[in-house]
Coordinates of C-alpha atoms in Angstrom, one line a residue:
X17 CA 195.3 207.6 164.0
X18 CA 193.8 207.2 167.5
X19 CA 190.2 208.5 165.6
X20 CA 190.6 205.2 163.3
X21 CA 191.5 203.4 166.3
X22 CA 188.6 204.8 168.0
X23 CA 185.5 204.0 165.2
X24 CA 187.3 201.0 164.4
X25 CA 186.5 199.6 168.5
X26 CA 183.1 201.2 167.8
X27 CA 182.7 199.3 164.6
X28 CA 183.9 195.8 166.6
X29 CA 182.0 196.8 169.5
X30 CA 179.0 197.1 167.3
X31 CA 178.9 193.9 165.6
X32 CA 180.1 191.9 168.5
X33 CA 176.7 193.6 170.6
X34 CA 174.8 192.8 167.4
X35 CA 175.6 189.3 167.4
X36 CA 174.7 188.7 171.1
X37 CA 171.7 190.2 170.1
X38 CA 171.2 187.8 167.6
X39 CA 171.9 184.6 169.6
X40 CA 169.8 185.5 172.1
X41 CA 166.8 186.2 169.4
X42 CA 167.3 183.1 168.3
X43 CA 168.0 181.3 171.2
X44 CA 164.4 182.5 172.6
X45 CA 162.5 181.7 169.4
X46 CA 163.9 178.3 169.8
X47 CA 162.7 177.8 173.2
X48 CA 159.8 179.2 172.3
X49 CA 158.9 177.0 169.6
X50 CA 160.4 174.1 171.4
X51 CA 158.1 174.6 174.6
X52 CA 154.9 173.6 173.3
X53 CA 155.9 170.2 173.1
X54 CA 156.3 169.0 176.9
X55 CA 152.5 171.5 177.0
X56 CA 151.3 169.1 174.8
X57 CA 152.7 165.7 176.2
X58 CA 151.5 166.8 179.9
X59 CA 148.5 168.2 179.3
X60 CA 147.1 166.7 175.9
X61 CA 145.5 168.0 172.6
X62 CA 142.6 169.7 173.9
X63 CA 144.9 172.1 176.0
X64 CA 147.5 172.1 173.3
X65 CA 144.4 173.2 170.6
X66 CA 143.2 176.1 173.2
X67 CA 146.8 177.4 173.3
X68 CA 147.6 177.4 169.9
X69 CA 144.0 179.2 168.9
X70 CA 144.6 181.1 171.6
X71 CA 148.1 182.5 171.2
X72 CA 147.7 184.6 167.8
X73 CA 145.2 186.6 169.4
X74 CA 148.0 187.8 171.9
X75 CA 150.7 187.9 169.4
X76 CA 148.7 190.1 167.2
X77 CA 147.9 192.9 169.9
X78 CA 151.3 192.6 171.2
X79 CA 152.9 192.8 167.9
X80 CA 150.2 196.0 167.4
X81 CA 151.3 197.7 171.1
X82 CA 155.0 197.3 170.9
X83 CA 156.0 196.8 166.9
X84 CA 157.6 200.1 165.6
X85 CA 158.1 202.1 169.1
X86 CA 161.0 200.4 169.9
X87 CA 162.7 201.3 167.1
X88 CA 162.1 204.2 166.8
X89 CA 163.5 204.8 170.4
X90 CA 166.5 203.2 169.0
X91 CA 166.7 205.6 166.3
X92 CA 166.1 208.8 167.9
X93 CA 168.5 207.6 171.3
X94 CA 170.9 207.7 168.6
X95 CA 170.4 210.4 167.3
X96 CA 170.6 212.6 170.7
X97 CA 173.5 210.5 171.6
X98 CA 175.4 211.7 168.6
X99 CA 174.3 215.2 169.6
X100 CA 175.9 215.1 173.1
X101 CA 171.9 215.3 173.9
X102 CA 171.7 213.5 177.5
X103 CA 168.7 215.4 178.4
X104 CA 166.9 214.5 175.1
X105 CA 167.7 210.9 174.9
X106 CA 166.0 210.6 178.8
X107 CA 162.5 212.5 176.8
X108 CA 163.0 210.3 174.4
X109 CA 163.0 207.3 177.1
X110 CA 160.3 208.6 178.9
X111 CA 158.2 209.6 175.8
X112 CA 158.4 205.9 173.8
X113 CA 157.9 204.4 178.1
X114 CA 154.7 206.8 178.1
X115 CA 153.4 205.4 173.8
X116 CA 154.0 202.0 174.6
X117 CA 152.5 201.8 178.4
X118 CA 149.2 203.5 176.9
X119 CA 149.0 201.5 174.0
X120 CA 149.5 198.1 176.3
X121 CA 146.7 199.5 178.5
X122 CA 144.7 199.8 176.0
X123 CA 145.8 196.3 173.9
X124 CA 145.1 194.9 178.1
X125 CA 141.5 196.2 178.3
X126 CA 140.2 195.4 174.8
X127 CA 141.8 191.5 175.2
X128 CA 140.4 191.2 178.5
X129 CA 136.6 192.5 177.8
X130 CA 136.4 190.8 174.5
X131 CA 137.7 187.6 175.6
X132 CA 134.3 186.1 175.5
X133 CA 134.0 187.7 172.1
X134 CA 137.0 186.3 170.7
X135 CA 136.4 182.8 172.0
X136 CA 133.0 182.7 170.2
X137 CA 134.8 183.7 167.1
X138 CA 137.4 180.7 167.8
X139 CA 134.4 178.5 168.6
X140 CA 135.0 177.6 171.8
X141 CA 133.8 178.9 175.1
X142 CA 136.9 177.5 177.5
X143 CA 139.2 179.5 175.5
X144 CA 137.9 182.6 177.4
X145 CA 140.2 182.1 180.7
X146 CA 142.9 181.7 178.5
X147 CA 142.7 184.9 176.8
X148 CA 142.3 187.1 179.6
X149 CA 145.5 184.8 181.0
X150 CA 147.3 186.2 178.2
X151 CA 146.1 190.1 178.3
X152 CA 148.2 190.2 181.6
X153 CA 151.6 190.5 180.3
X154 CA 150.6 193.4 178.0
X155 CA 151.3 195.4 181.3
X156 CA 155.1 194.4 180.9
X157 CA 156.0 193.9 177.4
X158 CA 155.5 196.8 175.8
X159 CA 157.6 199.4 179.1
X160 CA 160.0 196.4 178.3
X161 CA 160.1 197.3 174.4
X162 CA 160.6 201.0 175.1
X163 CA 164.2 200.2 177.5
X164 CA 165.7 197.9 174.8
X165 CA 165.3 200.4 172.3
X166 CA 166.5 202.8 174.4
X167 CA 169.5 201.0 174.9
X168 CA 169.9 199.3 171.1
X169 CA 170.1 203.4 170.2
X170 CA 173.4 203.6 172.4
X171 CA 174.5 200.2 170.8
X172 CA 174.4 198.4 173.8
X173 CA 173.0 194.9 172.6
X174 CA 174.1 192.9 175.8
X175 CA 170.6 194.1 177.8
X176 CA 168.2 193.5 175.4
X177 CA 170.0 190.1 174.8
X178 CA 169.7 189.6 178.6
X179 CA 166.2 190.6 179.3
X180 CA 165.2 188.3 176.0
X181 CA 166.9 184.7 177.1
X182 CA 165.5 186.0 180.7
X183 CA 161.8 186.2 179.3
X184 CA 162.0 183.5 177.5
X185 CA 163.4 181.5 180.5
X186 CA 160.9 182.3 183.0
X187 CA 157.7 182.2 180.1
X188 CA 158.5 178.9 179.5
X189 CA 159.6 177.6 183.5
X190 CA 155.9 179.4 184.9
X191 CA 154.2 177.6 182.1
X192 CA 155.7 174.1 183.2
X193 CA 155.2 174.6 187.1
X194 CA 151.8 175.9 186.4
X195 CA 151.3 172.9 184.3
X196 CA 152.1 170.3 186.8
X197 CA 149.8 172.5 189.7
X198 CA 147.0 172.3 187.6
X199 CA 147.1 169.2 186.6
X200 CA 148.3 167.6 190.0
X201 CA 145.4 169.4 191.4
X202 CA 142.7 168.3 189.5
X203 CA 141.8 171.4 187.5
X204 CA 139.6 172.1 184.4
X205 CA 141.5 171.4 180.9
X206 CA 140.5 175.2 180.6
X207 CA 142.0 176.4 183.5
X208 CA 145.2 174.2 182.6
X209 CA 145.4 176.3 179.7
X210 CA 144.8 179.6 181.2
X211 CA 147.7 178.8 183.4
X212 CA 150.0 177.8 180.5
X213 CA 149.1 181.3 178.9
X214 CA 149.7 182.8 182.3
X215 CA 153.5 182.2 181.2
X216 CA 153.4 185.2 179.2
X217 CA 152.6 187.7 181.5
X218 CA 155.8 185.6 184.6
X219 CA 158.2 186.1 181.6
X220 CA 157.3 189.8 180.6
X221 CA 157.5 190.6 184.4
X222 CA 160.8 188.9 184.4
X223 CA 162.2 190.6 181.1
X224 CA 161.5 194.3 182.4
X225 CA 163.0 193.5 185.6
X226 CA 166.1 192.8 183.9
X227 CA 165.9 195.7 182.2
X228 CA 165.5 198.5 184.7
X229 CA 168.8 196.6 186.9
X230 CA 170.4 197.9 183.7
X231 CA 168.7 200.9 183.2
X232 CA 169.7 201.4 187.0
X233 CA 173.3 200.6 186.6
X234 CA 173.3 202.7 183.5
X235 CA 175.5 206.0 184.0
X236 CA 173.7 207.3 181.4
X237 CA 170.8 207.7 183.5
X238 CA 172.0 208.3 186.8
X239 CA 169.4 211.8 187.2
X240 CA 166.6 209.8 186.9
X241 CA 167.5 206.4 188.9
X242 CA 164.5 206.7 190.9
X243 CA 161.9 206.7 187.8
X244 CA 162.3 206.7 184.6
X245 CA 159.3 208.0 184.1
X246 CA 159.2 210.8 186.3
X247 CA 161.1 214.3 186.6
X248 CA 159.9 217.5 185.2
X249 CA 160.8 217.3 181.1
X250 CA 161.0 220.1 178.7
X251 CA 158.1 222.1 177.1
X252 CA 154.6 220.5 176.6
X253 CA 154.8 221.5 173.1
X254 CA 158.1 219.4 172.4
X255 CA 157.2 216.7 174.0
X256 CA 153.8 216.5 172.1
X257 CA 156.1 216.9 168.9
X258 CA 158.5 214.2 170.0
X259 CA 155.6 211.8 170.3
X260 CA 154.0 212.6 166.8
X261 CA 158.2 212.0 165.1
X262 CA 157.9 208.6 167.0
X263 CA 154.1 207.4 165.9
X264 CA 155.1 208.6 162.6
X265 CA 158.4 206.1 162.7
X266 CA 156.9 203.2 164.5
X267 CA 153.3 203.4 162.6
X268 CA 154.6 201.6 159.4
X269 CA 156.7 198.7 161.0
X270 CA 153.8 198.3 163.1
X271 CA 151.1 198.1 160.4
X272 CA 154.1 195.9 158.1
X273 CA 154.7 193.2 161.5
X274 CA 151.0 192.3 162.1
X275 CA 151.1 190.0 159.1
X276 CA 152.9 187.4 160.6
X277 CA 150.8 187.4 163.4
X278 CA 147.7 187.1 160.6
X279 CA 148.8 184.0 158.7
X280 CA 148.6 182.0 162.5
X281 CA 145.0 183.8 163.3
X282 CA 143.4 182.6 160.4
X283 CA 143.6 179.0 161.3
X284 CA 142.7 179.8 164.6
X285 CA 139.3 181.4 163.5
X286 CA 138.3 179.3 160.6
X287 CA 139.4 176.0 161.4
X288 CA 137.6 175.2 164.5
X289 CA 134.6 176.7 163.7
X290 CA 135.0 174.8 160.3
X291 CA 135.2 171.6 161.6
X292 CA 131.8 172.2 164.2
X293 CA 129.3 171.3 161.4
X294 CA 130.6 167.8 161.3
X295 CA 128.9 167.2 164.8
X296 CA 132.0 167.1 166.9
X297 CA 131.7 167.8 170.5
X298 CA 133.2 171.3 171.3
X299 CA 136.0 169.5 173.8
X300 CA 136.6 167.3 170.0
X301 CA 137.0 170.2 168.0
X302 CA 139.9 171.8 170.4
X303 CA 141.2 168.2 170.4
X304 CA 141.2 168.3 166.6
X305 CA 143.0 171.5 166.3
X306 CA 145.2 170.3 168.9
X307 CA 146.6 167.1 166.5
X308 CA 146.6 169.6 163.8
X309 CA 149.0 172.2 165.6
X310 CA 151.8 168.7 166.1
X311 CA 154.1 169.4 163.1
X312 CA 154.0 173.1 163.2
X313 CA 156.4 174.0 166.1
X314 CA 159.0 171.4 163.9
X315 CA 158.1 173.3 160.5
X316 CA 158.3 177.0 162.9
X317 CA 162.1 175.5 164.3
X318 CA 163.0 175.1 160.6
X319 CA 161.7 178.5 159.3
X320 CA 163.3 180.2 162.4
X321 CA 166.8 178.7 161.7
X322 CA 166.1 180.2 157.9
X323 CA 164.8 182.8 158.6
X324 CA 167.6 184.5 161.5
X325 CA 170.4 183.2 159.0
X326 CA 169.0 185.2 155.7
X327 CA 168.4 188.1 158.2
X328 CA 172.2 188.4 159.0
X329 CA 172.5 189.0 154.8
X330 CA 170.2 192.4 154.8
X331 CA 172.9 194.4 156.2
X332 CA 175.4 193.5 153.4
X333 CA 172.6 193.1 150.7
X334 CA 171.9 196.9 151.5
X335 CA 175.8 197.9 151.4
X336 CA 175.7 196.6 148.2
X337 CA 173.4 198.1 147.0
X338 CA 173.8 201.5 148.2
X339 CA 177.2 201.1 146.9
X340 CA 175.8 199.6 143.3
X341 CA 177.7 196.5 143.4
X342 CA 174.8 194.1 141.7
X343 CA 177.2 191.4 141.0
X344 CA 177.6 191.1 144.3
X345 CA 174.1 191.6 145.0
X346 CA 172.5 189.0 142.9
X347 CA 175.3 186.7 143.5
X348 CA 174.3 186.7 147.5
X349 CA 170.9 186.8 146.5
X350 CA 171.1 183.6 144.2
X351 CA 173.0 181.7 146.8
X352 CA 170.5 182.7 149.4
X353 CA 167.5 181.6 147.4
X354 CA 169.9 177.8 146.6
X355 CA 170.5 177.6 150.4
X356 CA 166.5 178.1 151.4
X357 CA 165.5 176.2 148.6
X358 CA 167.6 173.1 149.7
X359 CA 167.4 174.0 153.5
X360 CA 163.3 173.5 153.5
X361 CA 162.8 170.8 150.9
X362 CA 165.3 168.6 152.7
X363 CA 163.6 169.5 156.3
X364 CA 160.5 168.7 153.9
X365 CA 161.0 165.3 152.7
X366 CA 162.5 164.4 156.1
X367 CA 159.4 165.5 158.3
X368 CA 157.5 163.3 155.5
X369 CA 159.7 160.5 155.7
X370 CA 160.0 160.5 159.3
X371 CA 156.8 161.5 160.5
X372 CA 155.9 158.4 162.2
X373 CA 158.8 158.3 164.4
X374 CA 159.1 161.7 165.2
X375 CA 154.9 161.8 166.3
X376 CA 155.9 159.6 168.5
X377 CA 158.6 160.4 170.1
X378 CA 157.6 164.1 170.3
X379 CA 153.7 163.4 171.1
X380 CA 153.9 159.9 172.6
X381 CA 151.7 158.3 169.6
X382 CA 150.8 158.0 166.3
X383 CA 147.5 160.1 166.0
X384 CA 146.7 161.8 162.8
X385 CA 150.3 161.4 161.1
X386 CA 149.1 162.0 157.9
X387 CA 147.9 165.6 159.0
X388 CA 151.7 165.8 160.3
X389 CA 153.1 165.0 156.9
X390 CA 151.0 167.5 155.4
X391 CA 152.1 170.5 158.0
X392 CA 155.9 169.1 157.3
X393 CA 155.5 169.8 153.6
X394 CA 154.7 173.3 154.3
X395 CA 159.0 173.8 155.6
X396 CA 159.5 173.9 152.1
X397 CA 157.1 177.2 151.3
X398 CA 157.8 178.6 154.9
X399 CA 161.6 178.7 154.4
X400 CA 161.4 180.8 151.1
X401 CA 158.7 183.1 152.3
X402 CA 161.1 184.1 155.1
X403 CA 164.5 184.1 153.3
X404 CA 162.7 185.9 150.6
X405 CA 161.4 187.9 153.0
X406 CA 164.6 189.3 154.5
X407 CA 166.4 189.7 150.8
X408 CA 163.2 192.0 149.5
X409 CA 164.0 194.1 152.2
X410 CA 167.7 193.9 151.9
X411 CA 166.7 195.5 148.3
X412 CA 164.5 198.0 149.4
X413 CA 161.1 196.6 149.2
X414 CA 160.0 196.8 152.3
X415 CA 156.5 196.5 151.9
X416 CA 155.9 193.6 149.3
X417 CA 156.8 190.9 152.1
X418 CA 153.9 192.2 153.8
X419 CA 151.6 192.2 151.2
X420 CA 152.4 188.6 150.0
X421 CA 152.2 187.3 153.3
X422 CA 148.5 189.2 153.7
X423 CA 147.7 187.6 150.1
X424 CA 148.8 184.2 151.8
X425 CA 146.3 184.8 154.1
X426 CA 143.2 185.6 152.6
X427 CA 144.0 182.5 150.3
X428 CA 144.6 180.4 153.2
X429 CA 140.7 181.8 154.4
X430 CA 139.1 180.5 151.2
X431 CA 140.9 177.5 150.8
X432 CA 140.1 176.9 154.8
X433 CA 136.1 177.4 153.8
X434 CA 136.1 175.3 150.7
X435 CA 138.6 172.0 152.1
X436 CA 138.2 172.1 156.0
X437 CA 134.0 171.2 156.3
X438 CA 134.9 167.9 153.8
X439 CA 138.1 166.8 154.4
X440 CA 138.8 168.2 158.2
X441 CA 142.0 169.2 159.5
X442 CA 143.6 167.3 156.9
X443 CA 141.9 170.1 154.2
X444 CA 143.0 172.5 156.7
X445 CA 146.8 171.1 156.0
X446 CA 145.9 170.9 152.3
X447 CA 145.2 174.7 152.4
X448 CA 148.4 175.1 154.0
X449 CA 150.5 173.7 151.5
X450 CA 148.5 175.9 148.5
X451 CA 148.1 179.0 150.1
X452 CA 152.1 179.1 151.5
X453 CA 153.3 177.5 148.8
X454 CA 151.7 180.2 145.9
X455 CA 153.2 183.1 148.3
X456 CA 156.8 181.5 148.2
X457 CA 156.6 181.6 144.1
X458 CA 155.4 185.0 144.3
X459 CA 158.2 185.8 146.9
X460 CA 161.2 184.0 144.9
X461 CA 159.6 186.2 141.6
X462 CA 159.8 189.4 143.0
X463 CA 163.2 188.9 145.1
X464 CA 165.0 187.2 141.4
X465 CA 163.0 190.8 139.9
X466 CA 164.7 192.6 142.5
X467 CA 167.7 191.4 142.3
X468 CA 168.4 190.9 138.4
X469 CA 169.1 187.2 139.2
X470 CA 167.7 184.4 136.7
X471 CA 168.2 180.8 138.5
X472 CA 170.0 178.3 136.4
X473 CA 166.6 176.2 136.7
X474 CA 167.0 172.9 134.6
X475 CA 170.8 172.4 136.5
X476 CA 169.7 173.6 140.4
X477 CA 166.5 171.0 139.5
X478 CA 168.3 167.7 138.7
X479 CA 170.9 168.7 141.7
X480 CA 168.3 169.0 144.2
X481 CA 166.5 166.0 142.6
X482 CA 169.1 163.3 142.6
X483 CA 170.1 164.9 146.5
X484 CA 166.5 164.7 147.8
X485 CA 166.1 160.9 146.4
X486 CA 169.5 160.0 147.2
X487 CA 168.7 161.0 150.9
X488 CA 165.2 159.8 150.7
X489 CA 166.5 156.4 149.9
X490 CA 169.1 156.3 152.7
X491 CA 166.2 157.6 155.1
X492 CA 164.2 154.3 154.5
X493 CA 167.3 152.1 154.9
X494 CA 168.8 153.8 158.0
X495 CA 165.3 153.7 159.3
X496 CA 164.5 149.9 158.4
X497 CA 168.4 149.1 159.9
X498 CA 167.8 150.4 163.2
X499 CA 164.4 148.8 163.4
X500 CA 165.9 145.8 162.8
X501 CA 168.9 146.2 165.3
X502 CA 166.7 147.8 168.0
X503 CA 164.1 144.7 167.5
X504 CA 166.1 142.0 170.3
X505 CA 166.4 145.2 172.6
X506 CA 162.5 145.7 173.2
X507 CA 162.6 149.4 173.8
X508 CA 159.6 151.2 174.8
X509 CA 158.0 152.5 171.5
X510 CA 158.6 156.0 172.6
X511 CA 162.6 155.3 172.7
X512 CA 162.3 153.4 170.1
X513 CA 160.8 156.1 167.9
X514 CA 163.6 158.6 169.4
X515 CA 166.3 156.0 168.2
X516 CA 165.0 156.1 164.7
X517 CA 163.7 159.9 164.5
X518 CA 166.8 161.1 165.2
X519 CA 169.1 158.3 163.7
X520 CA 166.6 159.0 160.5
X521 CA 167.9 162.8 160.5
X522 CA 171.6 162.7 161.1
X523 CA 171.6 160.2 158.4
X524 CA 169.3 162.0 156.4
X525 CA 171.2 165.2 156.2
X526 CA 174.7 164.1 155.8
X527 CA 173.6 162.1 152.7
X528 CA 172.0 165.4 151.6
X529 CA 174.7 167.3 152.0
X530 CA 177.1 165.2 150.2
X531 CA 175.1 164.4 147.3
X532 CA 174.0 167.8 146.8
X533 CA 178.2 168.9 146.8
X534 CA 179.4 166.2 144.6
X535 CA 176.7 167.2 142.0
X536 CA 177.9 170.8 142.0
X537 CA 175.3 172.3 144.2
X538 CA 177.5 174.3 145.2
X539 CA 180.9 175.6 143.6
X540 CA 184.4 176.0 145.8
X541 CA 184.1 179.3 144.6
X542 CA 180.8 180.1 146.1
X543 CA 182.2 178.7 149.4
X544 CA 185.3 180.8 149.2
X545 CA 182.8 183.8 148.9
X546 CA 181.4 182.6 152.4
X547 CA 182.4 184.0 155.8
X548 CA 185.0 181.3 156.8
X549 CA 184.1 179.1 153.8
X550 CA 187.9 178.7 152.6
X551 CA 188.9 176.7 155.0
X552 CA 185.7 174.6 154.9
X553 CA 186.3 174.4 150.8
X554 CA 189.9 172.9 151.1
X555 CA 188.1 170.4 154.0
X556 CA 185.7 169.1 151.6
X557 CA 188.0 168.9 149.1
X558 CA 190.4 167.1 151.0
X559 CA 187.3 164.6 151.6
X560 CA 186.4 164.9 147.9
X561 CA 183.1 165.7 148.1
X562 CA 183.7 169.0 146.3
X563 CA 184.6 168.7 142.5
X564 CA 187.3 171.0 141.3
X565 CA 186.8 174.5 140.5
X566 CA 185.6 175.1 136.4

């Protein structure tokens, strides 16, 4: 009895840790996304454009260094740590500190001496300082990578969470005060960015400094408090085969994560240099690319959000299969494909709708808001290709995610080249819409395939139709009533715009929602099914805006 007792504390523990763990992931992709605003509305478009061409070179060498290692510390810590093996989870710590510290050297070295190469690929000279701004925190990150996993493989979530929000703090505060240095001190719009990228490396430093007070504090480690890193280990010839077991885990999530990264360096390659035959001055260009990157950390928020929330369903999509329950697995699947459907085509239509207001009150003006309507169509696509993402490997495909994303990519290249030299950064957005858009069909195809599910298309259709124009229509009512009660206040346009942005969207998506449950989006049944979603069926059908069970 105390054994249950025992692994059933383990089993709370667990999932308590993992859901700090989550928070905090999402919590720091939020900020993350959120920060690029306030770079943009101090510095301008040109800086914003360097930092966004900028930043996918970085993310796809970090993603390269640290990708895979981690976890596969995680998994042989707990492996050792079910053996009893002290000794061999500290070579296991030492070996994935010593992988991951060579192979952000070496990601350093080649980002700092091909800076000038990479910032003739982008186009642009003055994105140079920038990327060698950037290399710097490949000296933390990855050492950082090696203690989370080291303590994810004892299920101890609470550091990693820790060191994340802590990163993520710090990134984003060194940006801002070296923001307001630079430009209080007159520098170069180059150097401004460089010192925005210089974030990176203030909020890896603070991230591994978190972790080793843990790793410190941890009685786990108490023999090798002084350095990790240090102490005589075992024989050579163990350690050598504990570092091929770990390349051999890691090399296949490494190689699988470097698409995301991908998909954001391909407009950073072809779209400026794309728009340079049109005789724009290089500072234009960066502007350009600048006004193109406005919509995308709204349409990144909305993916995100997704994205984290179909991640939490892998777990039990796996159970459930493993177990060979497919009712349950394609009736989870076919209510996460529904939610991600409705989730980005009502963020969709909103950004549309709204786009005015929200340029402004985000960006401080009104530049290029047709591009921003464009990018906000693209929440629609980006939503399914990461729910769809997360269920194909709930079922076991692990690999197809990667190779529609890739496939996304390569499209987005050709579209790029034929729509960008014409039609500018609006083709670029046009190419957007296409390319994401044909990988989200090909994602909902193969995860409905996986799954056994076959969408009742004709009835989730006219649903989502009447929802979308119902909220649609009370968008451009709520947004022409506040205009006309704000008009005898004579805000400033940028409150103004706040007022209506954000009136627009509460609006928006309570009309969304309610249309969408009285037409039998979704069934009280289906809620029941929910975590918590009893209680919130017998609410709404207290407030009659779900119909009676069939």
């Amino acid at each position: 009895m105390g054994e249950i007792k025992r692994e059933a504390g383990k089993e709370t523990s667990w999932l308590r840790g993992a859901m700090v763990l989550g928070v905090s992931a999402l919590f720091s992709k939020v900020l993350g996304t959120i920060q690029k605003i306030p770079l943009q509305n101090v510095a301008g478009d040109r800086v914003f454009g360097i930092y966004n061409a900028v930043y996918p070179f970085y993310q796809l060498l970090l993603f390269l260094a640290t990708s895979g290692i981690p976890v596969a510390v995680s998994l042989l810590v707990a492996q050792r740590m079910e053996a009893d093996d002290q000794e061999g989870m500290r070579r296991v710590l030492r070996t994935g500190m010593l992988l991951l510290g060579l192979t952000g050297a070496a990601s350093f070295v080649l980002m700092w001496t091909g800076a000038e190469l990479a910032a003739d690929w982008i186009g642009d000279r003055d994105t140079a300082a920038a990327i060698r701004m950037a290399a710097l925190a490949l000296w933390f990150v990855p050492v950082t990578g090696a203690l989370r996993g080291y303590f994810q493989g004892q299920q101890q979530m609470v550091p990693s969470a820790v060191s994340q929000i802590a990163e993520q703090t710090f990134r984003v505060a060194a940006m801002l005060v070296l923001l307001m240095v630079g430009m209080s001190a007159g520098w170069p719009q180059s150097h401004v960015a460089a010192g925005a990228m210089a974030g990176s490396a203030a909020g890896g430093a603070a991230g591994l400094l978190v972790m080793l007070v843990f790793w410190r504090r941890s009685d786990k480690l108490g023999r090798t408090k002084a350095d990790p890193c240090g102490g005589k280990g075992p024989a050579q010839h163990s350690d050598r085969r504990l570092l091929r077991n770990m390349a051999k885990l890691a090399l296949p999530v490494a190689l699988g994560s470097v698409a995301v990264p991908i998909v954001g360096l391909v407009d950073a390659v072809t779209v400026p240099r794309l728009l340079r035959p049109g005789s724009a001055a290089e500072a234009d260009v960066m502007t350009l690319f600048g006004l193109y990157s406005r919509g995308q950390p709204l349409v990144q928020l909305v993916v995100m959000v997704a994205g984290a929330a179909a991640a939490a369903l892998v777990p039990a999509l796996a159970v459930a299969r493993a177990r060979g329950d497919m009712a349950s697995l394609s009736q989870r699947t076919e209510l996460a494909l529904r939610f991600a459907w409705w989730i980005g085509a009502a963020a969709a239509v909103g950004l549309v709708l709204l786009a005015e207001s929200i340029n402004v009150m985000l960006y401080a003006d009104n530049e290029q808001t047709l591009t921003f309507m464009l990018i906000g169509c693209t929440a629609t696509a980006g939503t399914l290709n990461a729910v769809t993402a997360a269920l194909l490997q709930g079922h076991g495909a692990v690999r197809l995610p990667v190779a529609i994303l890739l496939f996304a990519a390569l499209l987005k290249v050709a579209l790029n080249a034929a729509l960008v030299p014409a039609h500018g950064i609006v083709g670029a957005a046009y190419a957007g819409i296409a390319a994401f858009s044909a990988a989200a069909l090909l994602g909902v195809a193969a995860t409905c395939r996986a799954a056994g599910v076959r969408l009742p298309a004709r009835r989730y259709a006219a649903c989502s139709g009447l929802a979308l124009a119902c909220m649609a229509a009370a968008l451009m009512l709520a947004e022409r009533g506040t205009a006309a009660l704000l008009g005898p206040l004579s805000l400033p346009p940028r409150a103004a715009a706040t007022v209506l942005a954000l009136t627009g969207a509460a609006v928006g998506a309570a009309v969304f929602a309610a249309a969408l449950l009285r037409c039998g989006g979704i069934s009280a049944r289906e809620l029941r099914a929910l975590p918590g979603g009893a209680a919130l069926a017998a609410r709404l059908r207290r407030w009659r805006l779900l119909p009676a069970d069939e």
